[in-house]
Coordinates of C-alpha atoms in Angstrom, one line a residue:
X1 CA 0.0 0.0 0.0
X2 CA 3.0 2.5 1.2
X3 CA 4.5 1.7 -2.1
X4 CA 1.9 2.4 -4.1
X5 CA -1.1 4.3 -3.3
X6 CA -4.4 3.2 -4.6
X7 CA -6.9 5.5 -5.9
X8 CA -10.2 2.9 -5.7
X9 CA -11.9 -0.1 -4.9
X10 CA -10.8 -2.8 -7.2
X11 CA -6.8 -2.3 -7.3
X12 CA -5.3 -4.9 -4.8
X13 CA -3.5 -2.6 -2.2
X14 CA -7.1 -0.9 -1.6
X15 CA -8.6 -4.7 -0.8
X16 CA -6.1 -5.5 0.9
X17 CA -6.1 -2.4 3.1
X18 CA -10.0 -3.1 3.7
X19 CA -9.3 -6.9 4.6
X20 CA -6.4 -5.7 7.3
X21 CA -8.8 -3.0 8.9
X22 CA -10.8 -6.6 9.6
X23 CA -7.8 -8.6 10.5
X24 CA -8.4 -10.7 13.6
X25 CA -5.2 -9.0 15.2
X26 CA -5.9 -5.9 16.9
X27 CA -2.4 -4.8 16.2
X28 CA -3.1 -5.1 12.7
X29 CA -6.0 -3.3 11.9
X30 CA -4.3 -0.6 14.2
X31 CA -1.6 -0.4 11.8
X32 CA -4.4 -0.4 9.0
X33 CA -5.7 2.2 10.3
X34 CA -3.1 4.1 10.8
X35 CA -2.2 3.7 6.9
X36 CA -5.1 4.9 5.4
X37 CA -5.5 8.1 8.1
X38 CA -1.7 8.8 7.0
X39 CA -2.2 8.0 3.3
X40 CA -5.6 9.8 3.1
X41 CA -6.8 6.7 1.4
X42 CA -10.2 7.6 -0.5
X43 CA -9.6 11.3 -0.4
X44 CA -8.9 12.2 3.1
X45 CA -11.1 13.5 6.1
X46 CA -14.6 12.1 6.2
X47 CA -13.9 9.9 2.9
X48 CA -10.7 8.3 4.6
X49 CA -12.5 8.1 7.7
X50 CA -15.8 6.2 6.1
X51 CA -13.6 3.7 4.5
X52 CA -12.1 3.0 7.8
X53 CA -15.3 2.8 8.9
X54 CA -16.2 -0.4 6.5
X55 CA -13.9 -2.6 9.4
X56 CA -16.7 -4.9 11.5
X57 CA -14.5 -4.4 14.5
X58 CA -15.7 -1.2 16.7
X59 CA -12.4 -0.7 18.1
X60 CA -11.5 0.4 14.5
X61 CA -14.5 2.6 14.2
X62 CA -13.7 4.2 17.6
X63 CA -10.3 5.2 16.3
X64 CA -12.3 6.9 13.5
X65 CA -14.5 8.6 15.9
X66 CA -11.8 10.1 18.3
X67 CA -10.6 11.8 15.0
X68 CA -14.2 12.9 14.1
X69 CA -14.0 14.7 17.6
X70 CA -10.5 15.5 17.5
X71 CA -11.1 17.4 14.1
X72 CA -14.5 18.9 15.1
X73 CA -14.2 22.0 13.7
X74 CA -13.4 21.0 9.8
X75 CA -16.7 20.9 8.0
X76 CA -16.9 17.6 7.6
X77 CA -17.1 16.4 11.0
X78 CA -20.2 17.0 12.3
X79 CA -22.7 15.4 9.2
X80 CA -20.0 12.4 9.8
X81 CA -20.6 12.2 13.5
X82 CA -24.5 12.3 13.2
X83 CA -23.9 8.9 11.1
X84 CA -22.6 7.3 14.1
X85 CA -26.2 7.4 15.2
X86 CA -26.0 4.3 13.1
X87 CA -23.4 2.5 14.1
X88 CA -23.9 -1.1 15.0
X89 CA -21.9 -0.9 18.5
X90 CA -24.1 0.8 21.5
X91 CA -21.3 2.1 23.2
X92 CA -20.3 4.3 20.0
X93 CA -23.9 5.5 19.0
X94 CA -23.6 6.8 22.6
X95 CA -20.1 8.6 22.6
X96 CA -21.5 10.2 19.5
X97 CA -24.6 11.2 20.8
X98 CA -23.1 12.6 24.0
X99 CA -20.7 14.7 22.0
X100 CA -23.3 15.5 19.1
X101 CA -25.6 17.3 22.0
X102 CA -22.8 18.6 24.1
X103 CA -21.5 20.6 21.1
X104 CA -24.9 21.4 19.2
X105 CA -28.0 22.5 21.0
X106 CA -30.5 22.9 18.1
X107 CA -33.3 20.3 17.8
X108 CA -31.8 18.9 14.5
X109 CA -29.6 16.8 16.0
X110 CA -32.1 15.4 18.5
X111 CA -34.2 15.0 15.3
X112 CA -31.7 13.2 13.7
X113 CA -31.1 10.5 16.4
X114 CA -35.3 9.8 16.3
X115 CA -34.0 8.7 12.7
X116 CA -31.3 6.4 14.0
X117 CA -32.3 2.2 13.8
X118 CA -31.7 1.3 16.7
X119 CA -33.8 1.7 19.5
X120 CA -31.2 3.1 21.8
X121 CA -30.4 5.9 20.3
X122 CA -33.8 6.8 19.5
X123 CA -34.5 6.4 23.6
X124 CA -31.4 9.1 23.9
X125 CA -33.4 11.7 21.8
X126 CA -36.3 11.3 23.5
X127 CA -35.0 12.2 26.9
X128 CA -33.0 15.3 25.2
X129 CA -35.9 16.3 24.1
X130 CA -37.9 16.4 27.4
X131 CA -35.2 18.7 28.7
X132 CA -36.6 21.3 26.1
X133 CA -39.7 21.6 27.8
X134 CA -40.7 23.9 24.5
X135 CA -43.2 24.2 22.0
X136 CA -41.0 23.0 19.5
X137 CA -39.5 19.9 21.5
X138 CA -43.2 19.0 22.4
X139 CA -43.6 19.0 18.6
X140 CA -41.1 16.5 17.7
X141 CA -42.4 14.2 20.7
X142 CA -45.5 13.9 19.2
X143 CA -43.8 12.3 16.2
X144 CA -41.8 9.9 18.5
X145 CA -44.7 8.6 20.3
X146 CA -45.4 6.8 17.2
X147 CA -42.0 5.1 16.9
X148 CA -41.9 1.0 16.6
X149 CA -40.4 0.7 20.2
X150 CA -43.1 0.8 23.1
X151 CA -40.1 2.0 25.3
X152 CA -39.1 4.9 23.4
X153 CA -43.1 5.8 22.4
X154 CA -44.0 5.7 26.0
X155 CA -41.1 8.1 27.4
X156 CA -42.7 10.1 24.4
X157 CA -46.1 10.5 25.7
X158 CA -45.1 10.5 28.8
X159 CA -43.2 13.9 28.6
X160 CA -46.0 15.0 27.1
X161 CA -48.3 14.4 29.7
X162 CA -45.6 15.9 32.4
X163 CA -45.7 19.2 30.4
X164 CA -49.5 19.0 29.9
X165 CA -49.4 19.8 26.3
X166 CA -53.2 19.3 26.3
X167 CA -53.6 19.8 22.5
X168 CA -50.6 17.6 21.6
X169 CA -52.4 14.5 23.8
X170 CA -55.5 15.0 22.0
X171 CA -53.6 14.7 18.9
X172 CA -52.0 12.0 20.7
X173 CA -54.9 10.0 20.9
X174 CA -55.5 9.5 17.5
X175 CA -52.2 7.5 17.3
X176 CA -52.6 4.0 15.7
X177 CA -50.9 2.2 19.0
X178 CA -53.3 1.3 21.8
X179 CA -51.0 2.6 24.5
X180 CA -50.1 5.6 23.1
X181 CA -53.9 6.6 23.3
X182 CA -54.6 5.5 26.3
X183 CA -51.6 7.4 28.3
X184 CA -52.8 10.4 26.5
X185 CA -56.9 9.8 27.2
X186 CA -56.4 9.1 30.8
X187 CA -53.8 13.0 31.3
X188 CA -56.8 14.3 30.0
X189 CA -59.8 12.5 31.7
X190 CA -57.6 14.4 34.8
X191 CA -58.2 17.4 33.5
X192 CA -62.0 16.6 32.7
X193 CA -61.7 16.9 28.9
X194 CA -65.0 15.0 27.4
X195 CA -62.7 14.6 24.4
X196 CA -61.0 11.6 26.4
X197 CA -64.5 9.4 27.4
X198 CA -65.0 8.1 23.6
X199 CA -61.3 7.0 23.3
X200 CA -61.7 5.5 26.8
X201 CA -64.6 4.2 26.2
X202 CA -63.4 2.3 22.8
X203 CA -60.4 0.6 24.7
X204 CA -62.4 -0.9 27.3
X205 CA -65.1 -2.3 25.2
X206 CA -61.8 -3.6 22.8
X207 CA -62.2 -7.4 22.5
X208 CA -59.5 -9.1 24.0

């Protein structure tokens, strides 16, 4: 590879840099690494760094993250660490979140995570997003308490019931799961809205 650079997939020293990056030795996929960060293999910055990112090993893909972080203010960086949110290792969608929020308050990232597939990550949004407590975060809530996982749906509803966004739980209980609507019918049988004894009414006459 030192000897002679190569430009794309297909040529042997690229291959053989991407098999190494997998290489059951953590020594050498270090090395790997360190080859393609030094020899800007695919381009440089984010490029370089997504190649690297290819290895199945997350020790490899942490490497790639501390220089995401390390090199936080090129341009690059940031789209690049949102795509972490991905990542199949839970302990590195979390480093990236951590940082991701620590660096960049607006609601976008937050928004981004809800995006993530993994269930984890998704949870992680949610509970930066009840520390809003505004109009806006409320907004995006709504749209999580109709994700695919009951615990990050839940958390969801259940900010919105803490911040007694009445008009968001109404909307709320028009949502397609069960449990949503129910959370969001009984905040608001509470609070005596009539709008809640239909809904109510329909779950408990549900057949089993």
């Amino acid at each position: 590879v030192k000897k002679k650079k190569p430009q794309a997939a297909g040529e042997p020293g690229w291959d053989l840099l991407a098999r190494a990056l997998n290489d059951g030795a953590r020594g050498v996929r270090g090395e790997a690494f360190k080859a393609a960060l030094n020899l800007k293999i695919a381009g440089g910055g984010a490029d370089t760094l997504r190649f690297a990112l290819g290895s199945i090993h997350p020790d490899v893909r942490r490497e790639a993250l501390t220089e995401v972080t390390a090199q936080d203010k090129e341009a690059w960086a940031a789209p690049l660490l949102l795509e972490f949110f991905n990542d199949p290792d839970p302990g590195l969608r979390k480093e990236a979140f951590e940082f991701a929020t620590k660096k960049n308050k607006d609601l976008a990232v937050l928004e981004t995570a809800l995006q993530s597939r993994f269930p984890d990550a998704r949870k992680l949004a949610v509970e930066g997003l009840v520390k809003k407590h505004s109009k806006a975060a409320q907004q995006v809530l709504l749209r999580a308490a109709s994700d695919p996982d009951q615990g990050v749906r839940l958390a969801a509803v259940a900010a919105l019931v803490d911040d007694d966004a009445k008009a968001l739980l109404r909307l709320a209980m028009q949502n397609e799961r069960a449990d949503v609507r129910v959370r969001a019918a009984a905040a608001l049988a509470r609070h005596a809205d009539p709008a809640a004894l239909p809904v109510l009414r329909a779950l408990a006459t549900a057949p089993e």
